[in-house]
Coordinates of N, CA and C in Angstrom, one line a residue:
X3 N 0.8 -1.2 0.0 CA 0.0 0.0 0.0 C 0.9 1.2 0.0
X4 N 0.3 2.3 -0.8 CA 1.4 3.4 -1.0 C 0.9 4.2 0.3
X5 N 1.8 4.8 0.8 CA 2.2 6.2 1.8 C 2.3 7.3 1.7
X6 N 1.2 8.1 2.1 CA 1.6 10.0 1.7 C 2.9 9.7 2.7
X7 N 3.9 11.1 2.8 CA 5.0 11.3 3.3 C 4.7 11.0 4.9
X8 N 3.6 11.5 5.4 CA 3.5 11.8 6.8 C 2.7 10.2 7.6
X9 N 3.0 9.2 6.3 CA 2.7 8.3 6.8 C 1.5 7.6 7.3
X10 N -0.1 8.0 6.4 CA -1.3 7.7 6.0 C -1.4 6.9 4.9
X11 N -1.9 6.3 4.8 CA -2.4 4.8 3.6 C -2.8 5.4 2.8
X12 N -2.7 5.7 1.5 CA -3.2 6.0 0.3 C -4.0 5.3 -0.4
X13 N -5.1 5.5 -0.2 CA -6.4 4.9 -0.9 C -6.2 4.6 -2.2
X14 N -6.5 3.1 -2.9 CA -5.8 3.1 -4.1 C -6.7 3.6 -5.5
X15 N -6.4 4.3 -6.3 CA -6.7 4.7 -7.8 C -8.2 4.0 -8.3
X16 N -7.6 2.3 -7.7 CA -8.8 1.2 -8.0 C -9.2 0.7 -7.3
X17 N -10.1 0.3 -7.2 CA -10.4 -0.9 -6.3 C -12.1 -1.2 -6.3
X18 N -12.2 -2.4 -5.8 CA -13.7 -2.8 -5.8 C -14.4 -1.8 -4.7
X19 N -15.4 -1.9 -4.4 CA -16.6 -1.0 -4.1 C -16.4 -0.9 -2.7
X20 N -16.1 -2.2 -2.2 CA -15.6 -2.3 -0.3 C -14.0 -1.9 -0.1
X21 N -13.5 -2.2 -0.9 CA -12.3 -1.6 -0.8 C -11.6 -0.5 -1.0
X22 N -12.1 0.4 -1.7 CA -12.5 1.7 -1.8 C -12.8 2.7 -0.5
X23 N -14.2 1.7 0.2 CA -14.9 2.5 1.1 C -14.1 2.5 2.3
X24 N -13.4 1.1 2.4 CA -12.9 0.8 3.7 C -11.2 2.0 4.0
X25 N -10.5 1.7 2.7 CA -9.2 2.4 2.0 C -9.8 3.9 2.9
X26 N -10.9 4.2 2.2 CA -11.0 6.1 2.6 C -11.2 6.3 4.1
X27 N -12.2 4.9 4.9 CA -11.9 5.6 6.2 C -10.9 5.4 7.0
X28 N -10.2 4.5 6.7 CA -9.2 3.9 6.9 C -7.7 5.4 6.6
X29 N -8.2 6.2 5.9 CA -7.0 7.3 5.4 C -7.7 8.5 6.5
X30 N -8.8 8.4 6.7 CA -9.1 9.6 7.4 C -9.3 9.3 9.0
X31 N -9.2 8.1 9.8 CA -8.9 7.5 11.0 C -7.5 7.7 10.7
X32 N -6.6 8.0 10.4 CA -5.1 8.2 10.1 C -5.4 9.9 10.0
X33 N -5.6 10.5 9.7 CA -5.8 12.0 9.8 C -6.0 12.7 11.0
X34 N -7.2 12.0 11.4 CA -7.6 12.7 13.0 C -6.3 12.5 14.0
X35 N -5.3 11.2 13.7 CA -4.3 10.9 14.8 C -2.9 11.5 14.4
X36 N -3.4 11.8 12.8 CA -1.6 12.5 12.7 C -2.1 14.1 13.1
X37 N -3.1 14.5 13.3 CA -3.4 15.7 14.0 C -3.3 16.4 15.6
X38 N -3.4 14.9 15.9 CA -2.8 14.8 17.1 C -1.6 14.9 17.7
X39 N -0.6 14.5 16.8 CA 1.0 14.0 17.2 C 1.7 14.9 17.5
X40 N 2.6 15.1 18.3 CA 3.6 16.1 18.9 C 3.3 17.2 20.1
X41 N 1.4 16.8 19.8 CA 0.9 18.0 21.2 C 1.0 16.9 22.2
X42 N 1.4 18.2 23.6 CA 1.0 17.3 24.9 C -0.7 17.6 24.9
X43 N -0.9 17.1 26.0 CA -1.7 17.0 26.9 C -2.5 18.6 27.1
X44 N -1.6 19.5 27.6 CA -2.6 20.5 27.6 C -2.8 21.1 26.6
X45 N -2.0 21.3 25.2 CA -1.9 21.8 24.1 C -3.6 20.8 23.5
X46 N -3.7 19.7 23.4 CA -4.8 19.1 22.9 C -6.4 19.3 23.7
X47 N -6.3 20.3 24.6 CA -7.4 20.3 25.4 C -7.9 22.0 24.9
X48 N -7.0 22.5 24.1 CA -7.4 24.2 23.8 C -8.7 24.1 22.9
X49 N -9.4 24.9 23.0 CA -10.5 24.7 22.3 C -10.4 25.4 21.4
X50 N -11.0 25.8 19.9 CA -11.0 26.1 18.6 C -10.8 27.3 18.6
X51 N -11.9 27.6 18.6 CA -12.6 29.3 18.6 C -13.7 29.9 19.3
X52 N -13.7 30.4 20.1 CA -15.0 30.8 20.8 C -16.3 31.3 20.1
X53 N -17.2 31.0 19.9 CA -17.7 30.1 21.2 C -17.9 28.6 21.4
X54 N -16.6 28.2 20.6 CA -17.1 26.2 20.3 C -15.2 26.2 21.9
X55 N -16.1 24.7 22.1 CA -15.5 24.4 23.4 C -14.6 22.9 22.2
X56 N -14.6 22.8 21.3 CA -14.1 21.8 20.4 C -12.6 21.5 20.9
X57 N -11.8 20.6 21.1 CA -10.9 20.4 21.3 C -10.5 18.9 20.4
X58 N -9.1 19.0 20.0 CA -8.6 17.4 19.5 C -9.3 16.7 20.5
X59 N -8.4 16.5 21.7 CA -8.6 15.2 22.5 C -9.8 14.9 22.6
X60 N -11.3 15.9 22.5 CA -12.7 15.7 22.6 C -13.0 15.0 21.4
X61 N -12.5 15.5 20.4 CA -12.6 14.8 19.3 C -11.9 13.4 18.6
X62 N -11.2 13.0 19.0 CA -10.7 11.8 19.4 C -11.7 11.1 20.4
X63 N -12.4 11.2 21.3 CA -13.0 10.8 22.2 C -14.7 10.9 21.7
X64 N -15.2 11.8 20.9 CA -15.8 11.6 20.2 C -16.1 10.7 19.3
X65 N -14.8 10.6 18.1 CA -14.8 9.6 17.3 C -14.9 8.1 17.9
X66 N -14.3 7.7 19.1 CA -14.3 6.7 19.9 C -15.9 6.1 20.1
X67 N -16.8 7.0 20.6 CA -18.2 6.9 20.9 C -18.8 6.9 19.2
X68 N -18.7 7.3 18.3 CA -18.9 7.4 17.0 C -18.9 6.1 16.3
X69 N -17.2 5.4 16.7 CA -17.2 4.1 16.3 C -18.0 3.1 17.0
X70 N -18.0 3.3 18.0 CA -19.2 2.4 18.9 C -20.4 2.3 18.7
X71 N -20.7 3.5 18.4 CA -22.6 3.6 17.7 C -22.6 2.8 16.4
X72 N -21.7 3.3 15.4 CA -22.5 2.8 14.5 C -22.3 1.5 14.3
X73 N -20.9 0.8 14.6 CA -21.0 -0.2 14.4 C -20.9 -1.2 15.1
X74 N -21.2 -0.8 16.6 CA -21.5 -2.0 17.4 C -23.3 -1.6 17.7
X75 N -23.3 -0.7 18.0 CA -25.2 -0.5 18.3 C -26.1 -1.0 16.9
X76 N -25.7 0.4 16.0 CA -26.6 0.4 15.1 C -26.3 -1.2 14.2
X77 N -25.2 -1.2 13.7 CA -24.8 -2.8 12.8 C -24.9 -3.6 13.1
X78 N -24.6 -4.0 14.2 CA -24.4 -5.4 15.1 C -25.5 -5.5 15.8
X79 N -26.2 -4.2 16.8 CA -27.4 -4.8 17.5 C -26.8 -5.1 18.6
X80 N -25.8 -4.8 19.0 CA -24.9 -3.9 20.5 C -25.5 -3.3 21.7
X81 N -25.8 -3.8 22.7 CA -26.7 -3.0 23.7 C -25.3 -2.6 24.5
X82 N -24.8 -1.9 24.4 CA -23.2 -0.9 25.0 C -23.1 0.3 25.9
X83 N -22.5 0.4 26.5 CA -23.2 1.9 27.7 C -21.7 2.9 26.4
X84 N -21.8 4.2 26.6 CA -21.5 5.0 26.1 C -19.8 4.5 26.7
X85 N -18.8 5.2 25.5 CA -17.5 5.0 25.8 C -17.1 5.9 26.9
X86 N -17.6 7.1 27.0 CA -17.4 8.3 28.0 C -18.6 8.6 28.6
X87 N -18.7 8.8 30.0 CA -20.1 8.9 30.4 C -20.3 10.8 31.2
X88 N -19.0 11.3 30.9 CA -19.3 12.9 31.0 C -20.1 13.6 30.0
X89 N -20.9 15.0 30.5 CA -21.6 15.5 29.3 C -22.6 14.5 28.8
X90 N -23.0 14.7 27.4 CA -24.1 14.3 26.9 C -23.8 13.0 26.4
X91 N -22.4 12.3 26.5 CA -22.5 11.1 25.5 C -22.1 11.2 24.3
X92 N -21.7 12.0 23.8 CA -21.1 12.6 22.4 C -19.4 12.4 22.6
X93 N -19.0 12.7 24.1 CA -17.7 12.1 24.1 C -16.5 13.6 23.6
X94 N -17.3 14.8 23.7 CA -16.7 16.0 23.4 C -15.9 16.7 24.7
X95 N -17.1 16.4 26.3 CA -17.0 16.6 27.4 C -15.4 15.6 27.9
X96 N -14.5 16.6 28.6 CA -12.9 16.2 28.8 C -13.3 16.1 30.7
X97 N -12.5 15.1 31.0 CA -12.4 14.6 32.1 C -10.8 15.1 32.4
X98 N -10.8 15.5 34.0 CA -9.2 16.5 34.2 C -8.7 15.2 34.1
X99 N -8.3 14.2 34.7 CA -7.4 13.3 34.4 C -7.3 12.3 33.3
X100 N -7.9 12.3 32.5 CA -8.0 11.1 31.1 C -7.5 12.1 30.0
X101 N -6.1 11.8 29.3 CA -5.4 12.6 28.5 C -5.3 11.7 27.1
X102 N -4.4 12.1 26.5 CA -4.6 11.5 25.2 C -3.6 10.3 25.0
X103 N -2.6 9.8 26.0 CA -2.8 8.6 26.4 C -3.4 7.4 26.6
X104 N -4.2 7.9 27.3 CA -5.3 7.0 27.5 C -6.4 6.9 26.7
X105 N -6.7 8.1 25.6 CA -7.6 8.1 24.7 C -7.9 7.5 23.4
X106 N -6.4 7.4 23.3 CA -5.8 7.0 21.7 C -5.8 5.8 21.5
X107 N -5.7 4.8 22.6 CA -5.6 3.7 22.7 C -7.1 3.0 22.9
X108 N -8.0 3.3 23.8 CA -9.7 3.7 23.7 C -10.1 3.6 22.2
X109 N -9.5 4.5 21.2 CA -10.1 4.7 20.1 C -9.8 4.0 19.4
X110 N -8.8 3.8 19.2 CA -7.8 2.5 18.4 C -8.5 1.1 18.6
X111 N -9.1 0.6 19.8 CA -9.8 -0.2 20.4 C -11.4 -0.3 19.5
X112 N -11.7 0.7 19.6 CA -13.4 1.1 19.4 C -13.1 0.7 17.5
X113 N -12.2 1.5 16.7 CA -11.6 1.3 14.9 C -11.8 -0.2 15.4
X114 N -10.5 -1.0 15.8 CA -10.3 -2.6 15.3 C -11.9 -3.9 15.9
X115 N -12.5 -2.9 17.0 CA -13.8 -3.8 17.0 C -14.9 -3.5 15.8
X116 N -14.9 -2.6 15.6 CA -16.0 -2.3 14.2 C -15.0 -2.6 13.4
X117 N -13.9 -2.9 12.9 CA -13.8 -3.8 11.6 C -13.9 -5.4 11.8
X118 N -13.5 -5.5 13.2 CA -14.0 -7.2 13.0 C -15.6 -7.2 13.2
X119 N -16.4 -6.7 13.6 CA -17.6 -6.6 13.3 C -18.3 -6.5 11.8
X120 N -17.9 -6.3 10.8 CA -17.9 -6.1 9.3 C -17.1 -6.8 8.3
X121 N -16.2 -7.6 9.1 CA -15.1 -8.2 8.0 C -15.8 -8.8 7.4
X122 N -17.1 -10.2 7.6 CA -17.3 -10.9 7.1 C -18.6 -10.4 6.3
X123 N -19.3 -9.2 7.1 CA -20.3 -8.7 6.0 C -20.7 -8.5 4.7
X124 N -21.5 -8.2 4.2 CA -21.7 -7.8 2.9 C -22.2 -6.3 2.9
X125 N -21.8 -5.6 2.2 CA -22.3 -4.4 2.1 C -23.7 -4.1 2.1
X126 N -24.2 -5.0 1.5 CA -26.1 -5.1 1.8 C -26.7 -5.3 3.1
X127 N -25.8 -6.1 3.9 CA -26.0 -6.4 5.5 C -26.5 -5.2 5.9
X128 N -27.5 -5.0 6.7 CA -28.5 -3.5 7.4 C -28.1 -3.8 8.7
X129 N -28.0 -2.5 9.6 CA -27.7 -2.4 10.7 C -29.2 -1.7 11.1
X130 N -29.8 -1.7 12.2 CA -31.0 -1.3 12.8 C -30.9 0.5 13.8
X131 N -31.4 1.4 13.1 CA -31.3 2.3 13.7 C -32.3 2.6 15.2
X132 N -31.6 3.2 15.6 CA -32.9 3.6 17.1 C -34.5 4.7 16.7
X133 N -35.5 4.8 17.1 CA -36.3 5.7 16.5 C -35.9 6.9 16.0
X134 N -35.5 7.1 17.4 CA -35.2 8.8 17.2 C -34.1 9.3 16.0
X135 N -33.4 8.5 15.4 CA -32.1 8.2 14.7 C -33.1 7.8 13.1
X136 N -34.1 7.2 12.8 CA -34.6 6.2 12.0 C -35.5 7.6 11.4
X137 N -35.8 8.7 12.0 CA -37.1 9.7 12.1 C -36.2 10.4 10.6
X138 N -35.0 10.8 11.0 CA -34.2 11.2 10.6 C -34.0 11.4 8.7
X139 N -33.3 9.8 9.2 CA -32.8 8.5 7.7 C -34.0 8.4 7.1
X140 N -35.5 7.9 7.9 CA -36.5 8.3 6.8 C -36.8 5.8 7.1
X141 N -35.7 5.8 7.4 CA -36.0 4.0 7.3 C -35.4 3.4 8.8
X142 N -35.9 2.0 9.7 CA -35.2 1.6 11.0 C -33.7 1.1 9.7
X143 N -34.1 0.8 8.9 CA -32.6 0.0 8.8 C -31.8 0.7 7.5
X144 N -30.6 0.4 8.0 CA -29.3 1.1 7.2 C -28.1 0.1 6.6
X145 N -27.8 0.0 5.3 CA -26.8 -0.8 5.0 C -25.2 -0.7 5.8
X146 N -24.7 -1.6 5.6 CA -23.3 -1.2 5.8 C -22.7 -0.8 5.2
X147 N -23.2 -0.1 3.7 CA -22.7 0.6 2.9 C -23.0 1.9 3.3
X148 N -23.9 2.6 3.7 CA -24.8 3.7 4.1 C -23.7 4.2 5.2
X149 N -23.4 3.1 5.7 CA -22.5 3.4 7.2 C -21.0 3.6 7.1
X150 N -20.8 3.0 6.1 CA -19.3 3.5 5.6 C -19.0 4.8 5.6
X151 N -20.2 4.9 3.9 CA -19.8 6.2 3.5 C -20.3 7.6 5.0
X152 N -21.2 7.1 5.5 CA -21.4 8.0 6.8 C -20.3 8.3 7.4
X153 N -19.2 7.6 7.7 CA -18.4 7.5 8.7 C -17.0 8.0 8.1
X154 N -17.1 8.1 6.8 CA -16.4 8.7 5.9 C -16.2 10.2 6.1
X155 N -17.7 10.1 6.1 CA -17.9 11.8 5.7 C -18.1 12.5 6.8
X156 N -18.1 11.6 8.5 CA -18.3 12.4 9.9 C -16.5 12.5 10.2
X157 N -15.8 11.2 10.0 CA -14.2 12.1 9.5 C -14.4 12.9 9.0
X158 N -14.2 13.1 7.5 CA -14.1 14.0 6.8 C -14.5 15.6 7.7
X159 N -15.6 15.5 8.2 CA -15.9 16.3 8.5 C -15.2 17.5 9.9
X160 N -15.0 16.2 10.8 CA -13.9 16.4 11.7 C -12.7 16.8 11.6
X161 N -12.5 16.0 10.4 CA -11.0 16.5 10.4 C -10.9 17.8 9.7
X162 N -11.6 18.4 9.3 CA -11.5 20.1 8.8 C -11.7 20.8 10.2
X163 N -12.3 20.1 11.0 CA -12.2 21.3 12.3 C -10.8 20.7 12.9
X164 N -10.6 19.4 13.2 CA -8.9 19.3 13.2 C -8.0 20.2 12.9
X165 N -8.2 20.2 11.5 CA -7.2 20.9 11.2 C -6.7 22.6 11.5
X166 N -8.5 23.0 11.7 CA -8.4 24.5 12.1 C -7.9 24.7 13.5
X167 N -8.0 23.6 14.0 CA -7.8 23.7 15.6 C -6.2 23.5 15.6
X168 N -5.7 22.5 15.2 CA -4.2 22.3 15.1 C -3.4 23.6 14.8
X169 N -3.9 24.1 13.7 CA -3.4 25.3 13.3 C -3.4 26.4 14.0
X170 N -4.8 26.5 15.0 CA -4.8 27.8 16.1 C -4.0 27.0 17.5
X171 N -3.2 26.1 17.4 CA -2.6 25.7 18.3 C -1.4 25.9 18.5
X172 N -0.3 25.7 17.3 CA 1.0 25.0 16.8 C 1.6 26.2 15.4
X173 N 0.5 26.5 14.5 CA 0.1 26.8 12.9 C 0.4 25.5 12.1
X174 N 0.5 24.7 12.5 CA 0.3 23.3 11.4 C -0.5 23.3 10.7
X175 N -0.3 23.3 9.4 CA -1.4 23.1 8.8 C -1.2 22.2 7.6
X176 N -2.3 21.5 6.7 CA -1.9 20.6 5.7 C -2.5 19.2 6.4
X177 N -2.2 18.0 5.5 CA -2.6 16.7 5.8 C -4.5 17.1 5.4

């Protein structure tokens, strides 16, 4: 597999339909962590821009409870208590002593159970949403295709505030 410089998996040119999907979250779960790298501990708890309380480490911690929902709740049918139980459950809310030590590894944990939960799937395999969640989507059930590209694009999404945040931190910017 080819390597950007900073050492993220390069999604390949080709590939079949699951390999593709898996390739891109797989490059953007590599994003959120090289955004992380070289800050301590208090550098990763600064928040964005006022009035957002957004922080890396929240966001990392976030993603953590992210991978948990969708693919152990909603796919699998997972009855799981929340990864973080400060705040609302979203996993944004920072506890003074749990740093990014201890987070990265949590998260890393939460990625390798939702792919062994999927290896043997088929992309047509539906995962069962909750009501409140189903009101939304419009249907209870959601492919594991649906859930990819979702999970794609709630990276994706994150990692542009990553980035703005790294940058009001360090000025790093890029990846």
């Amino acid at each position: 597999m080819a390597m950007t410089p900073d050492g993220r998996p390069i999604p390949p040119p080709y590939a079949d339909e699951r390999a593709m999907l898996e390739n891109w979250l797989d490059f953007h779960r590599a994003t959120l962590a090289l955004k992380c790298e070289g800050l301590d501990d208090r550098r990763l708890r600064l928040a964005a821009a006022a009035p957002s309380l957004m922080t890396l480490l929240g966001l990392v911690q976030h993603m953590a409870e992210v991978e948990r929902n969708w693919f152990q709740r909603v796919f699998a049918g997972r009855d799981v208590p929340p990864v973080y139980e400060e705040g609302t459950g979203d996993g944004f809310a920072l506890a003074p002593d749990r740093g990014i030590d201890e987070v990265l590894p949590v998260w890393r944990a939460e990625v390798a159970r939702g792919r062994e939960l999927i290896a043997d799937a088929s992309l047509d395999d539906s995962g069962r949403l909750p009501d409140h969640e189903a009101a939304h989507v419009g249907d209870q059930g959601v492919s594991l295709r649906w859930i990819l590209v979702h999970m794609i694009e709630e990276y994706a999404r994150h990692n542009g505030h990553a980035d703005l945040i790294r940058e009001g931190i360090d000025g790093v910017t890029g990846a």
